[in-house]
PDB file of C-alpha atoms in Angstrom:
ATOM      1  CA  UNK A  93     146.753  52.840  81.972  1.00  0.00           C
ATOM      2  CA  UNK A  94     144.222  50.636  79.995  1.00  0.00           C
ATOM      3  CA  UNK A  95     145.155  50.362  76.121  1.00  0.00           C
ATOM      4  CA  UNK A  96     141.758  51.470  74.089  1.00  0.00           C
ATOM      5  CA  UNK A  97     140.646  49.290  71.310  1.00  0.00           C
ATOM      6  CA  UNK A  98     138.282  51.281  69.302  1.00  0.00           C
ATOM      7  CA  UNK A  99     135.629  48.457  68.162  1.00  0.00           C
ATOM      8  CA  UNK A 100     133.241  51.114  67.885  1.00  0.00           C
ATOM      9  CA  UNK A 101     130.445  50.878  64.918  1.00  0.00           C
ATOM     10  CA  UNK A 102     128.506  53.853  65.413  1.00  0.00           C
ATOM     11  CA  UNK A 103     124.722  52.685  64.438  1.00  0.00           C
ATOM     12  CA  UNK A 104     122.889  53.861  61.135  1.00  0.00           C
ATOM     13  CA  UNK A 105     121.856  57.298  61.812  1.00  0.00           C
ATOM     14  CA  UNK A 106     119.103  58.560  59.724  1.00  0.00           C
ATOM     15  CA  UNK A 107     118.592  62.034  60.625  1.00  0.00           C
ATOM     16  CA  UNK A 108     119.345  64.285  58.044  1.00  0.00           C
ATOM     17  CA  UNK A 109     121.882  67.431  58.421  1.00  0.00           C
ATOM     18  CA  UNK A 110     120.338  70.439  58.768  1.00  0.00           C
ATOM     19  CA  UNK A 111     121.714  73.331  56.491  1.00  0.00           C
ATOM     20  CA  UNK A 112     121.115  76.557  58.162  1.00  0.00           C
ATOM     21  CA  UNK A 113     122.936  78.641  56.452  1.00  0.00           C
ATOM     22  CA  UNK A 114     125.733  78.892  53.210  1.00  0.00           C
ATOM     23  CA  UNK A 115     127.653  80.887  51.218  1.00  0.00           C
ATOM     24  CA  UNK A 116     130.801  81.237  49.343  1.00  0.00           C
ATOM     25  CA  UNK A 117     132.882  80.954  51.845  1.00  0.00           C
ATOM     26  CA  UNK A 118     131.365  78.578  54.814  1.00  0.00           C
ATOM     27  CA  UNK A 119     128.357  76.522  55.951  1.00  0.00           C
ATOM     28  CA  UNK A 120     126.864  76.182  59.184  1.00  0.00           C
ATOM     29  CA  UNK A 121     124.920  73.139  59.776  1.00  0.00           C
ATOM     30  CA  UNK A 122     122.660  71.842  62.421  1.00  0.00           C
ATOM     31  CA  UNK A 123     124.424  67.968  63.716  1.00  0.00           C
ATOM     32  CA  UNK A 124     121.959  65.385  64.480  1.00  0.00           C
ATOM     33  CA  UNK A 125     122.949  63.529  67.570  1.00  0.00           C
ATOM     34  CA  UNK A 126     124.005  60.043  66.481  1.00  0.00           C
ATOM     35  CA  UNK A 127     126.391  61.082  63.608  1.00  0.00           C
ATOM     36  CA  UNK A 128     130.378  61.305  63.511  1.00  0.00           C
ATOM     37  CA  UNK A 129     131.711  64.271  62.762  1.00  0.00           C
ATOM     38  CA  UNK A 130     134.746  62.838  60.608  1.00  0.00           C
ATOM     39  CA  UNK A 131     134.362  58.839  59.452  1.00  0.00           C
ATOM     40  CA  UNK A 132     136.039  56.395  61.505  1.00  0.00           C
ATOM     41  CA  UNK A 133     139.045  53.939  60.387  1.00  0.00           C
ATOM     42  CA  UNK A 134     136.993  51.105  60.146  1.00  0.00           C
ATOM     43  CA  UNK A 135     134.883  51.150  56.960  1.00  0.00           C
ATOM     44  CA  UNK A 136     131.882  50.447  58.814  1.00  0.00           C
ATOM     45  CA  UNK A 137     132.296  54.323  60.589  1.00  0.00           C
ATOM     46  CA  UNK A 138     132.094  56.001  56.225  1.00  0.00           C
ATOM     47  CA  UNK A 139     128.783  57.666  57.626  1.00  0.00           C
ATOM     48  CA  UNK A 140     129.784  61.394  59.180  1.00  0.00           C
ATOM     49  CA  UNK A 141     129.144  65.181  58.719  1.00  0.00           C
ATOM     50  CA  UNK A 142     132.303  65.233  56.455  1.00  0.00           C
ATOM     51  CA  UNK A 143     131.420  62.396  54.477  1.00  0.00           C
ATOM     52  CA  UNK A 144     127.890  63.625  53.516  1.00  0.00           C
ATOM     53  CA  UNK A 145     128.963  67.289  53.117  1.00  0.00           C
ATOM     54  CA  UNK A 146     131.328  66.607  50.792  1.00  0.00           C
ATOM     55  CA  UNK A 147     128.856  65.181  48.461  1.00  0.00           C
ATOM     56  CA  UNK A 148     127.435  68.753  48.185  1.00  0.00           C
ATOM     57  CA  UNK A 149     130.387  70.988  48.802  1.00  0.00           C
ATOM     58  CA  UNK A 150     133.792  69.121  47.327  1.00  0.00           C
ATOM     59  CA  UNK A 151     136.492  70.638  49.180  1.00  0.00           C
ATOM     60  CA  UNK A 152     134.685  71.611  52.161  1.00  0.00           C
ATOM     61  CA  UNK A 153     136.341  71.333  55.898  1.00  0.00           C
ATOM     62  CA  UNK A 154     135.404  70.536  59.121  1.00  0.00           C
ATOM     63  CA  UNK A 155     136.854  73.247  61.580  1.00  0.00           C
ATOM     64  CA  UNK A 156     135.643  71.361  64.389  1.00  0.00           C
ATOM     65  CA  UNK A 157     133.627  68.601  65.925  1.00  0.00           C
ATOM     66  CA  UNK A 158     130.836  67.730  68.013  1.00  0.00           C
ATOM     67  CA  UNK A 159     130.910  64.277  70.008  1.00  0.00           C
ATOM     68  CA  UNK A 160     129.041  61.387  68.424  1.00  0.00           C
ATOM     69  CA  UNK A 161     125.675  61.954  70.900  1.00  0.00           C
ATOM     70  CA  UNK A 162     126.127  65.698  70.662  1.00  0.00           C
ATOM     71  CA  UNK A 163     123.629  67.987  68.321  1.00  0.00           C
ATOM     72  CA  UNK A 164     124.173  71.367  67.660  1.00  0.00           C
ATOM     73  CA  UNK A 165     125.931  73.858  65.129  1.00  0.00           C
ATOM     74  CA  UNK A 166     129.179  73.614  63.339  1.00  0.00           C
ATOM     75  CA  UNK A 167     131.109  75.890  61.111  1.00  0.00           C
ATOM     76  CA  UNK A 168     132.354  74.116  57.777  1.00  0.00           C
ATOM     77  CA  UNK A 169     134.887  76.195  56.054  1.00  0.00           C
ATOM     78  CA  UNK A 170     134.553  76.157  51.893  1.00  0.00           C
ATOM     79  CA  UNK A 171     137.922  77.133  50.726  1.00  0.00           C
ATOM     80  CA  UNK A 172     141.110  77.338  52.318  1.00  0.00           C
ATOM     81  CA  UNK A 173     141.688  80.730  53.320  1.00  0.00           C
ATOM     82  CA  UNK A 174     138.491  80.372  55.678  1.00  0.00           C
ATOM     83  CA  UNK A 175     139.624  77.481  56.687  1.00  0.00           C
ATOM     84  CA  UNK A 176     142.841  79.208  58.022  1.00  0.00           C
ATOM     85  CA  UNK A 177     140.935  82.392  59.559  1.00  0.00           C
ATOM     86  CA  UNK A 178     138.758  79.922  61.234  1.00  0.00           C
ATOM     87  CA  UNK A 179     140.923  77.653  62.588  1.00  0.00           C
ATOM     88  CA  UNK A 180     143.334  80.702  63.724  1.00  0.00           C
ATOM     89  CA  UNK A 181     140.411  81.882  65.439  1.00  0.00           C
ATOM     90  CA  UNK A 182     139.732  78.285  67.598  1.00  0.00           C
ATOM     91  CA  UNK A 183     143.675  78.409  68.020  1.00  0.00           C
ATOM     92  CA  UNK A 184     143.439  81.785  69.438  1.00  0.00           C
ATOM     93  CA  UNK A 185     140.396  81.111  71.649  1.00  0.00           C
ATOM     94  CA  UNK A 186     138.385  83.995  70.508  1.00  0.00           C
ATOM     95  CA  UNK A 187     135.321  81.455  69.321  1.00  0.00           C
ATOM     96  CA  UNK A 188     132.688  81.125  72.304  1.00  0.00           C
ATOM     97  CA  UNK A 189     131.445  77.326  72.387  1.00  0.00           C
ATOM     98  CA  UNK A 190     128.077  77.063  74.545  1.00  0.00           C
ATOM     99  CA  UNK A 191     126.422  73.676  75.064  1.00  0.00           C
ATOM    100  CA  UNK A 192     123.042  73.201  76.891  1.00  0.00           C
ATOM    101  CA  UNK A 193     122.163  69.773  78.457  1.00  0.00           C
ATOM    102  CA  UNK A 194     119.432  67.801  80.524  1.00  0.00           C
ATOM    103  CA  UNK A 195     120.814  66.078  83.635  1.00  0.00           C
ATOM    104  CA  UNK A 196     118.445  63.237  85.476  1.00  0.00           C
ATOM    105  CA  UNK A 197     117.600  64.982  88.684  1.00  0.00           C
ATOM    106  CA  UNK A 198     117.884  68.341  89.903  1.00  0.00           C
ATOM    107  CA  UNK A 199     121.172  70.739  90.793  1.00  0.00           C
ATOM    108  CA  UNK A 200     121.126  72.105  94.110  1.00  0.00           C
ATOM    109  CA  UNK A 201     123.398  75.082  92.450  1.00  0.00           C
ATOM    110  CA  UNK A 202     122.222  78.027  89.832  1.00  0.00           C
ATOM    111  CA  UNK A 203     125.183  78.128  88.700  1.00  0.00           C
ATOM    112  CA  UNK A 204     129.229  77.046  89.378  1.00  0.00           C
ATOM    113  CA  UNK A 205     132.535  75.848  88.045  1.00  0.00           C
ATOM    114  CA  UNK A 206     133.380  72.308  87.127  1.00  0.00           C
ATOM    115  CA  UNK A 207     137.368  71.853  86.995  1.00  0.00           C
ATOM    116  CA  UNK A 208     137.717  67.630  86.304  1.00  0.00           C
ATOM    117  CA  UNK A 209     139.794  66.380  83.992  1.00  0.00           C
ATOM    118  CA  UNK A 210     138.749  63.709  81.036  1.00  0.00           C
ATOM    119  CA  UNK A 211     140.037  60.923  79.376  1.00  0.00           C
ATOM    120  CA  UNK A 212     138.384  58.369  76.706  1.00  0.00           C
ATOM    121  CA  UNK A 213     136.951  55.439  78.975  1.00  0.00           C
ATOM    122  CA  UNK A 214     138.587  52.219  78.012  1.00  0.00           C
ATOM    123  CA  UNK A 215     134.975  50.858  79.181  1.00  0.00           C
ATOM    124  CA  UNK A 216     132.758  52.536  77.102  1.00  0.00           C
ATOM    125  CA  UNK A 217     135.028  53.379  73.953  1.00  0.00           C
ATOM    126  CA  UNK A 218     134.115  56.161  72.472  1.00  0.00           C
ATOM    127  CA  UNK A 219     132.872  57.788  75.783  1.00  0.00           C
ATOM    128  CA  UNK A 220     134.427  59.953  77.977  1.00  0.00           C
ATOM    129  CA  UNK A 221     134.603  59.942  81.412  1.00  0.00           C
ATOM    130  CA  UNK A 222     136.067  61.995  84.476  1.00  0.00           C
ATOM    131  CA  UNK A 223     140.138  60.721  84.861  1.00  0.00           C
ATOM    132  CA  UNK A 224     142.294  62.788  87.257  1.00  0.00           C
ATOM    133  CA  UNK A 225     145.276  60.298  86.433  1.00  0.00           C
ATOM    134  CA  UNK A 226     145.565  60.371  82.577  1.00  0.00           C
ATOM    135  CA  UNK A 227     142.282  63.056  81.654  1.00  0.00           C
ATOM    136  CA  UNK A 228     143.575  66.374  80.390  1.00  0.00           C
ATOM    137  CA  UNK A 229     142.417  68.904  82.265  1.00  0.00           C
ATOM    138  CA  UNK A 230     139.087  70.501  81.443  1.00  0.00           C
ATOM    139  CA  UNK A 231     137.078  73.491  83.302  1.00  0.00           C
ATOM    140  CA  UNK A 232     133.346  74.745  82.447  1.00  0.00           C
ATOM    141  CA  UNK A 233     130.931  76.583  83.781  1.00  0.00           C
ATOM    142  CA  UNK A 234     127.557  76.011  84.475  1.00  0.00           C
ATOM    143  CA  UNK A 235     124.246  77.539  84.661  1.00  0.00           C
ATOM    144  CA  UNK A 236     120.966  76.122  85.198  1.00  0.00           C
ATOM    145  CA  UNK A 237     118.466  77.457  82.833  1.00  0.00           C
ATOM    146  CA  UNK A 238     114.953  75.855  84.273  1.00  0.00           C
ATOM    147  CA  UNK A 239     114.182  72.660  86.824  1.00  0.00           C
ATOM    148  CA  UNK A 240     111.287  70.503  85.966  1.00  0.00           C
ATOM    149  CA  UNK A 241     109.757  67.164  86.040  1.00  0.00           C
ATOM    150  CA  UNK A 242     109.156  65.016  83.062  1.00  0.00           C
ATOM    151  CA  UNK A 243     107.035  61.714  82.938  1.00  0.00           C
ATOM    152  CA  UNK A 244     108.297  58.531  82.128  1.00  0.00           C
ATOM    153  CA  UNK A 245     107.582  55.606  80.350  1.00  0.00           C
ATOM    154  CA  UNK A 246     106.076  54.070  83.607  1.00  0.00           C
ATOM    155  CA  UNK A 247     104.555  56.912  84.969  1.00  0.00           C
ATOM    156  CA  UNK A 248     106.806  58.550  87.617  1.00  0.00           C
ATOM    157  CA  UNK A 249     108.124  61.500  87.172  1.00  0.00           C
ATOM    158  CA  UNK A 250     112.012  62.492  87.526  1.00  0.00           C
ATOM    159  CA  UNK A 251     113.345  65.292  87.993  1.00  0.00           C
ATOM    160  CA  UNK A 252     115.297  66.748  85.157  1.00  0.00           C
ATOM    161  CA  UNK A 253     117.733  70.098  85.268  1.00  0.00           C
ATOM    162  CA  UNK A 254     118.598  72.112  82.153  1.00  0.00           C
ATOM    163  CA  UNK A 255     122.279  73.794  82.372  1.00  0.00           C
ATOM    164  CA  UNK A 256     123.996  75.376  79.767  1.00  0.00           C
ATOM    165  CA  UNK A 257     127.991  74.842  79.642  1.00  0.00           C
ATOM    166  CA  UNK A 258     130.294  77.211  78.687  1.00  0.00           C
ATOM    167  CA  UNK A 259     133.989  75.388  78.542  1.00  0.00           C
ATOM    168  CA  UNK A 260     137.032  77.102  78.860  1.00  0.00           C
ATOM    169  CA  UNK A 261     138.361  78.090  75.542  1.00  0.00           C
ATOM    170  CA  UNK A 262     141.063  76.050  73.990  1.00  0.00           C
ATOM    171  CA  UNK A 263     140.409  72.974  76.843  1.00  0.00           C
ATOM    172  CA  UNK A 264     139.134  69.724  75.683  1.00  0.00           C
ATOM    173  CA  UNK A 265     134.982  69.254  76.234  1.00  0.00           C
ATOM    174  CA  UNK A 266     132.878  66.738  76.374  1.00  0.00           C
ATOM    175  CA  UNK A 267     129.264  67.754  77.421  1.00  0.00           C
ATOM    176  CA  UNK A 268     128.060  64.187  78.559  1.00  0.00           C
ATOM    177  CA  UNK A 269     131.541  63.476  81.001  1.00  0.00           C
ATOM    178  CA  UNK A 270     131.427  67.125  81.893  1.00  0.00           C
ATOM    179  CA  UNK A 271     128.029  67.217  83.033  1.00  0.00           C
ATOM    180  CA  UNK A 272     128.347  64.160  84.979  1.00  0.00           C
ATOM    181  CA  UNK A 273     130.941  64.933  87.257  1.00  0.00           C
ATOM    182  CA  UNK A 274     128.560  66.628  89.360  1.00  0.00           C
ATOM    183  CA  UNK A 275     127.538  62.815  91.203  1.00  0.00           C
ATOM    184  CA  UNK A 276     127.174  59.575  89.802  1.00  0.00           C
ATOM    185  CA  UNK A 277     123.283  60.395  90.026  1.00  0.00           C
ATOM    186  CA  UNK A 278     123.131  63.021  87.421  1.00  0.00           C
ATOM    187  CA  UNK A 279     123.642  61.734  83.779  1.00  0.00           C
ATOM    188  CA  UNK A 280     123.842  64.322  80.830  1.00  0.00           C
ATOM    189  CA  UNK A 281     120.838  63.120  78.946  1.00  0.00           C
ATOM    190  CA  UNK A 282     121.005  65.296  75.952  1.00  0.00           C
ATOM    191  CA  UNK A 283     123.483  68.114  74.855  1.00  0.00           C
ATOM    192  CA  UNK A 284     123.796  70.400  72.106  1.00  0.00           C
ATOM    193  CA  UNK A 285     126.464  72.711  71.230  1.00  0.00           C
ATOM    194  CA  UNK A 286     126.317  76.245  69.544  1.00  0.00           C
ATOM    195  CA  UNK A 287     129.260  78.511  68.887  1.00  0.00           C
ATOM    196  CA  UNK A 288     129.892  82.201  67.988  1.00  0.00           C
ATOM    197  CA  UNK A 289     132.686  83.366  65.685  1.00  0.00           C
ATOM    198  CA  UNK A 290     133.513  86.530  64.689  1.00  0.00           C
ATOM    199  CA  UNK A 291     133.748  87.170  60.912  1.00  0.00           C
ATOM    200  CA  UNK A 292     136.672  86.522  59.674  1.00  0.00           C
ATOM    201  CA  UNK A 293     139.139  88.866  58.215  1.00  0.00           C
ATOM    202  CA  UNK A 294     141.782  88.726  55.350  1.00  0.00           C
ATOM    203  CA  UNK A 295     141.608  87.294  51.959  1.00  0.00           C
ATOM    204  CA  UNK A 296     138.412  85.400  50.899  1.00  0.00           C
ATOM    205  CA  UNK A 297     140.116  83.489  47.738  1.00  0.00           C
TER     206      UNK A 297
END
């Protein structure tokens, strides 16, 4: 097994975090693509969704995270007792996690199961890539939503796919490696992630 040096310095991102909603009790924010979810080690990595959002609400935590090229909402408990119902709720795989993505060229499939496992890529630290000797296994299913072309820079146009990805809840995702075990043609392009929770119950203190 390759050892993984994380040398990673994730480049200035400048898109702000979108609040779409708050209260007393949680947050949920829109994540730019381009944006850690927790800082890294090295002080270089300070920049991420926890970083900035404690500036505005001290205390607050992340239930859970979105890859570094991933956009899309996440749930940002305010107090501790949400931050318990939450995370029992993730731990208990009632929360539904659905991530839509364009893939370079177009699925033969409407729809299907992908069952790879994944594992960081020693290569191209902090991707992830398809590893059935060390991944953990990882199963989502797929449905494409529209087929289209789209012109490029040059002129020609590709053909793109738009799938939405439902993972198996509780499994460890990551859109881009999921998407791309298809072939080594298809490259996830651009994900984002939504989830649903249900309210919470208990105290609110």
């Amino acid at each position: 097994m390759s050892k993984i040096i994380d040398t990673f310095i994730a480049p200035p991102c400048h898109e702000q975090i979108e609040i779409l909603y708050q209260d007393a009790y949680l947050v949920l924010i829109n994540k730019p693509t381009g944006l850690l979810s927790l800082s890294g080690k090295n002080p270089q990595n300070l920049d991420s969704v926890h970083h900035r959002l404690v500036q505005l609400f001290p205390g607050c935590t992340l239930i859970h995270r979105l890859d570094f090229g991933t956009s899309g909402l996440m749930v940002i408990a305010r107090n501790k007792a949400i931050n318990a119902a939450l995370c029992h709720q993730f731990s208990q795989r009632t929360v539904t996690k659905v991530y839509s993505a364009l893939l370079c060229g177009h699925l033969a499939e409407d729809d299907g199961v992908i069952d790879a496992a994944i594992a960081k890529d020693p290569a191209l630290f902090p991707l992830m890539s398809i590893c059935a000797v060390n991944g953990k296994p990882a199963r989502s299913r797929y449905q494409v939503v529209e087929r289209f072309y789209r012109k490029s820079e040059d002129g020609t146009s590709l053909p793109v796919t738009r799938v939405q990805l439902i993972p198996r809840p509780g499994a460890p995702t990551s859109c881009a490696s999921t998407a791309s075990s298809w072939a080594t043609r298809f490259w996830a392009v651009t994900c984002m992630a939504a989830c649903c929770c249900p309210a919470p119950n208990g105290p609110q203190g």
